[in-house]
C-alpha positions as a Markdown table, in Angstrom:
| # | Residue | x | y | z |
|---|---|---|---|---|
| 1 | Thr | 7.0 | -5.6 | 5.5 |
| 2 | Leu | 4.6 | -6.1 | 8.6 |
| 3 | Ser | 7.4 | -7.8 | 10.5 |
| 4 | Gly | 10.0 | -5.1 | 9.5 |
| 5 | Pro | 12.2 | -3.0 | 11.8 |
| 6 | Ile | 10.4 | -0.4 | 13.8 |
| 7 | Ser | 12.7 | 0.8 | 16.7 |
| 8 | Trp | 11.8 | -0.4 | 20.0 |
| 9 | Gln | 11.2 | 3.2 | 21.2 |
| 10 | Val | 8.6 | 3.8 | 18.5 |
| 11 | Arg | 6.9 | 0.4 | 19.4 |
| 12 | Asn | 6.9 | 1.3 | 23.3 |
| 13 | Glu | 5.8 | 4.6 | 22.7 |
| 14 | Ala | 3.1 | 4.7 | 19.8 |
| 15 | Thr | -0.4 | 3.3 | 20.0 |
| 16 | Val | -1.6 | 1.4 | 17.2 |
| 17 | Arg | -3.8 | 4.4 | 15.9 |
| 18 | Arg | -0.8 | 6.7 | 16.2 |
| 19 | Ala | 1.3 | 4.3 | 14.2 |
| 20 | Leu | -1.4 | 4.0 | 11.6 |
| 21 | Thr | -2.3 | 7.8 | 11.4 |
| 22 | Ser | 1.2 | 9.4 | 11.9 |
| 23 | His | 3.1 | 10.9 | 9.0 |
| 24 | Arg | 6.4 | 9.4 | 10.0 |
| 25 | Thr | 6.0 | 6.6 | 12.4 |
| 26 | Ala | 5.6 | 3.4 | 10.2 |
| 27 | Leu | 4.8 | 4.3 | 6.5 |
| 28 | Pro | 5.8 | 1.0 | 4.9 |
| 29 | Trp | 3.9 | -0.8 | 7.7 |
| 30 | Val | 0.7 | 1.3 | 6.8 |
| 31 | Ala | 1.0 | 1.0 | 3.1 |
| 32 | Ala | 1.2 | -2.8 | 3.4 |
| 33 | Leu | -1.9 | -2.7 | 5.6 |
| 34 | Leu | -3.7 | -0.7 | 2.9 |
| 35 | Ala | -2.6 | -3.0 | 0.2 |
| 36 | Leu | -3.9 | -6.2 | 2.1 |
| 37 | Gly | -7.2 | -4.4 | 2.6 |
| 38 | Ala | -7.0 | -4.3 | 6.3 |
| 39 | Thr | -9.9 | -3.0 | 8.4 |
| 40 | Val | -10.4 | -1.7 | 11.8 |
| 41 | Thr | -13.0 | -2.2 | 14.5 |
| 42 | Leu | -13.7 | 0.9 | 16.6 |
| 43 | Glu | -15.0 | 1.0 | 20.2 |
| 44 | Gly | -18.8 | 1.2 | 20.0 |
| 45 | Val | -19.0 | 0.5 | 16.2 |
| 46 | Glu | -20.1 | -3.2 | 15.1 |
| 47 | Met | -18.8 | -2.9 | 11.6 |
| 48 | Pro | -15.3 | -2.9 | 10.6 |
| 49 | Ala | -14.1 | 0.1 | 8.8 |
| 50 | Pro | -11.6 | 0.1 | 6.1 |
| 51 | Leu | -8.2 | 1.4 | 7.3 |
| 52 | Ala | -8.1 | 3.8 | 4.5 |
| 53 | Asp | -11.2 | 5.6 | 6.1 |
| 54 | Leu | -9.2 | 5.7 | 9.5 |
| 55 | Ile | -6.1 | 7.2 | 7.7 |
| 56 | Gln | -8.2 | 9.8 | 6.0 |
| 57 | Arg | -9.8 | 10.5 | 9.2 |
| 58 | Ser | -13.4 | 10.0 | 7.8 |
| 59 | Val | -14.0 | 7.8 | 10.7 |
| 60 | Thr | -12.8 | 8.3 | 14.3 |
| 61 | Gly | -12.7 | 6.3 | 17.5 |
| 62 | Arg | -10.6 | 4.2 | 19.7 |
| 63 | Ile | -9.2 | 1.1 | 17.8 |
| 64 | Val | -10.3 | -2.3 | 19.4 |
| 65 | Thr | -9.1 | -4.5 | 16.7 |
| 66 | Leu | -6.8 | -4.3 | 13.5 |
| 67 | His | -8.0 | -7.0 | 10.9 |
| 68 | Val | -5.4 | -8.0 | 8.3 |
| 69 | Pro | -6.8 | -10.4 | 5.8 |
| 70 | Thr | -4.2 | -12.7 | 4.6 |
| 71 | Glu | -5.9 | -15.9 | 3.3 |
| 72 | Gly | -5.8 | -16.0 | -0.5 |
| 73 | Val | -4.1 | -12.5 | -0.9 |
| 74 | Arg | -1.1 | -12.4 | -3.2 |
| 75 | Tyr | 1.3 | -9.6 | -2.0 |
| 76 | Gly | 4.1 | -7.6 | -3.5 |
| 77 | Ala | 6.3 | -4.9 | -2.6 |
| 78 | Ala | 8.9 | -2.7 | -4.2 |
| 79 | Gln | 10.7 | 0.4 | -3.3 |
| 80 | Val | 13.6 | 2.6 | -3.9 |
| 81 | Gly | 15.7 | 4.6 | -1.5 |
| 82 | Arg | 19.1 | 6.2 | -1.5 |
| 83 | Thr | 20.5 | 3.1 | 0.2 |
| 84 | Pro | 18.7 | -0.2 | 1.3 |
| 85 | Ala | 18.7 | 0.9 | 4.9 |
| 86 | Asp | 17.1 | 4.2 | 4.1 |
| 87 | Asp | 13.4 | 5.3 | 4.3 |
| 88 | Pro | 12.0 | 4.8 | 0.8 |
| 89 | Ile | 11.8 | 7.7 | -1.5 |
| 90 | Val | 9.0 | 6.0 | -3.4 |
| 91 | Ala | 7.5 | 2.6 | -2.6 |
| 92 | Ala | 4.5 | 0.5 | -4.0 |
| 93 | Tyr | 2.9 | -2.3 | -2.0 |
| 94 | Ala | 0.1 | -4.4 | -3.9 |
| 95 | Gly | -2.4 | -6.8 | -2.7 |
| 96 | Val | -4.4 | -9.1 | -5.2 |
| 97 | Thr | -7.0 | -11.8 | -4.9 |
| 98 | Leu | -8.1 | -14.0 | -7.7 |
| 99 | Asn | -11.3 | -15.8 | -7.9 |
| 100 | Asp | -11.1 | -19.6 | -7.6 |
| 101 | Lys | -12.6 | -20.8 | -10.9 |
| 102 | Pro | -10.8 | -20.9 | -14.3 |
| 103 | Pro | -10.2 | -18.7 | -16.0 |
| 104 | Lys | -8.6 | -17.1 | -12.8 |
| 105 | Thr | -9.5 | -13.3 | -12.9 |
| 106 | Val | -8.6 | -10.5 | -10.4 |
| 107 | Gln | -11.3 | -10.3 | -7.7 |
| 108 | Ser | -9.9 | -7.4 | -5.8 |
| 109 | Ala | -6.7 | -5.3 | -6.3 |
| 110 | Arg | -5.1 | -2.6 | -4.3 |
| 111 | Val | -1.8 | -0.6 | -4.7 |
| 112 | Ala | -0.7 | 1.4 | -1.9 |
| 113 | Leu | 2.1 | 4.2 | -2.6 |
| 114 | Ile | 4.6 | 6.2 | -0.6 |
| 115 | Gly | 6.3 | 9.3 | -1.9 |
| 116 | Val | 4.1 | 10.1 | -4.7 |
| 117 | Trp | 1.1 | 11.9 | -3.2 |
| 118 | Pro | 0.8 | 15.2 | -1.1 |
| 119 | Arg | -0.1 | 13.0 | 1.8 |
| 120 | Pro | 2.4 | 10.4 | 3.1 |
| 121 | Val | 0.7 | 7.3 | 1.7 |
| 122 | Gly | -2.4 | 6.5 | -0.4 |
| 123 | Leu | -4.0 | 4.1 | -2.5 |
| 124 | Ala | -4.0 | 4.3 | -6.3 |
| 125 | Gln | -7.7 | 4.1 | -7.7 |
| 126 | Thr | -6.6 | 2.8 | -10.9 |
| 127 | Ala | -5.6 | -0.6 | -9.5 |
| 128 | Ala | -9.3 | -1.2 | -9.8 |
| 129 | Lys | -8.6 | -1.6 | -13.7 |
| 130 | Leu | -7.5 | -5.0 | -12.9 |
| 131 | Ile | -10.6 | -6.4 | -11.4 |
| 132 | Gly | -12.4 | -9.0 | -13.8 |
| 133 | Arg | -9.2 | -9.3 | -15.9 |
| 134 | Pro | -6.7 | -12.0 | -15.9 |
| 135 | Leu | -3.5 | -11.1 | -13.9 |
| 136 | Asp | -0.9 | -10.9 | -16.6 |
| 137 | Glu | 2.0 | -8.8 | -17.9 |
| 138 | Glu | -0.2 | -6.7 | -20.1 |
| 139 | Cys | -2.8 | -5.7 | -17.5 |
| 140 | Ile | 0.0 | -5.0 | -15.1 |
| 141 | Gln | 1.8 | -2.7 | -17.6 |
| 142 | Thr | -1.4 | -0.9 | -18.2 |
| 143 | Val | -2.1 | -0.5 | -14.5 |
| 144 | Ala | 1.4 | 0.8 | -14.0 |
| 145 | Gln | 1.2 | 3.3 | -16.6 |
| 146 | Ala | -2.4 | 4.3 | -15.4 |
| 147 | Val | -0.8 | 4.9 | -11.9 |
| 148 | Ala | 1.9 | 7.0 | -13.2 |
| 149 | Gln | -0.7 | 9.4 | -14.6 |
| 150 | Glu | -2.7 | 9.2 | -11.3 |
| 151 | Val | -0.2 | 10.1 | -8.8 |
| 152 | Thr | 0.5 | 13.7 | -7.8 |
| 153 | Pro | 4.1 | 13.9 | -6.5 |
| 154 | Val | 5.8 | 16.8 | -5.1 |
| 155 | Gly | 9.5 | 17.0 | -5.7 |
| 156 | Asp | 12.2 | 17.6 | -3.0 |
| 157 | Phe | 15.8 | 17.1 | -2.5 |
| 158 | Arg | 15.4 | 13.4 | -2.7 |
| 159 | Gly | 13.7 | 13.1 | -6.0 |
| 160 | Ser | 12.0 | 15.3 | -8.5 |
| 161 | Glu | 8.2 | 15.1 | -9.6 |
| 162 | Ala | 9.2 | 13.3 | -12.8 |
| 163 | Tyr | 11.6 | 10.9 | -10.9 |
| 164 | Arg | 8.7 | 9.9 | -8.4 |
| 165 | Arg | 6.1 | 9.6 | -11.2 |
| 166 | Glu | 8.4 | 7.2 | -13.2 |
| 167 | Met | 9.2 | 5.3 | -9.9 |
| 168 | Ala | 5.6 | 4.8 | -9.2 |
| 169 | Ala | 5.0 | 3.2 | -12.5 |
| 170 | Val | 8.1 | 1.1 | -12.3 |
| 171 | Leu | 7.4 | -0.1 | -8.7 |
| 172 | Thr | 3.9 | -0.8 | -9.3 |
| 173 | Arg | 4.7 | -3.0 | -12.0 |
| 174 | Arg | 7.4 | -4.8 | -9.8 |
| 175 | Ala | 5.1 | -5.0 | -7.0 |
| 176 | Leu | 2.2 | -6.5 | -9.2 |
| 177 | Glu | 4.7 | -9.0 | -10.9 |
| 178 | Gln | 5.5 | -10.3 | -7.4 |
| 179 | Cys | 1.7 | -11.1 | -7.1 |
| 180 | Leu | 1.5 | -12.7 | -10.5 |
| 181 | Tyr | 4.3 | -15.1 | -9.7 |
| 182 | Gln | 2.8 | -16.2 | -6.4 |
| 183 | Glu | 0.7 | -19.5 | -5.7 |
């Protein structure tokens, strides 16, 4: 997802901040970064801020560094579009870390979704239901159903509200299952 195709025109014309806060520039990229728990360091500020705060504009400033934690993070992505080349109608990106000691339980979990909020991309708060529990099919299904209840999609010509809500659950399950089967 992070190395996916973004046209050279966009890459050459957009700053990192614009790409991260734009409603159209690189939504899958932003969602993947949210799922991975990315942070940004802003000019004049010592402590990194969560990328989610920058996107919601609760922090402002010039980005100095974009931090993308990958060590120990299990990642999964699933999307649906009219064709494989289209922008996704709905997409889910999951990032999960497990503790090292048996029994392995979820230490952190994030699910970012596209196409199911009034805003272009957002984090599902219900992913926190995985924390402290084993990452298994039952927990994944519980979270997927909770995500379907949490999202607030707005229907349009590409998909109704009901379709987007159902796809949020299906794609969240698929993205988390990819995390389950990684080592």
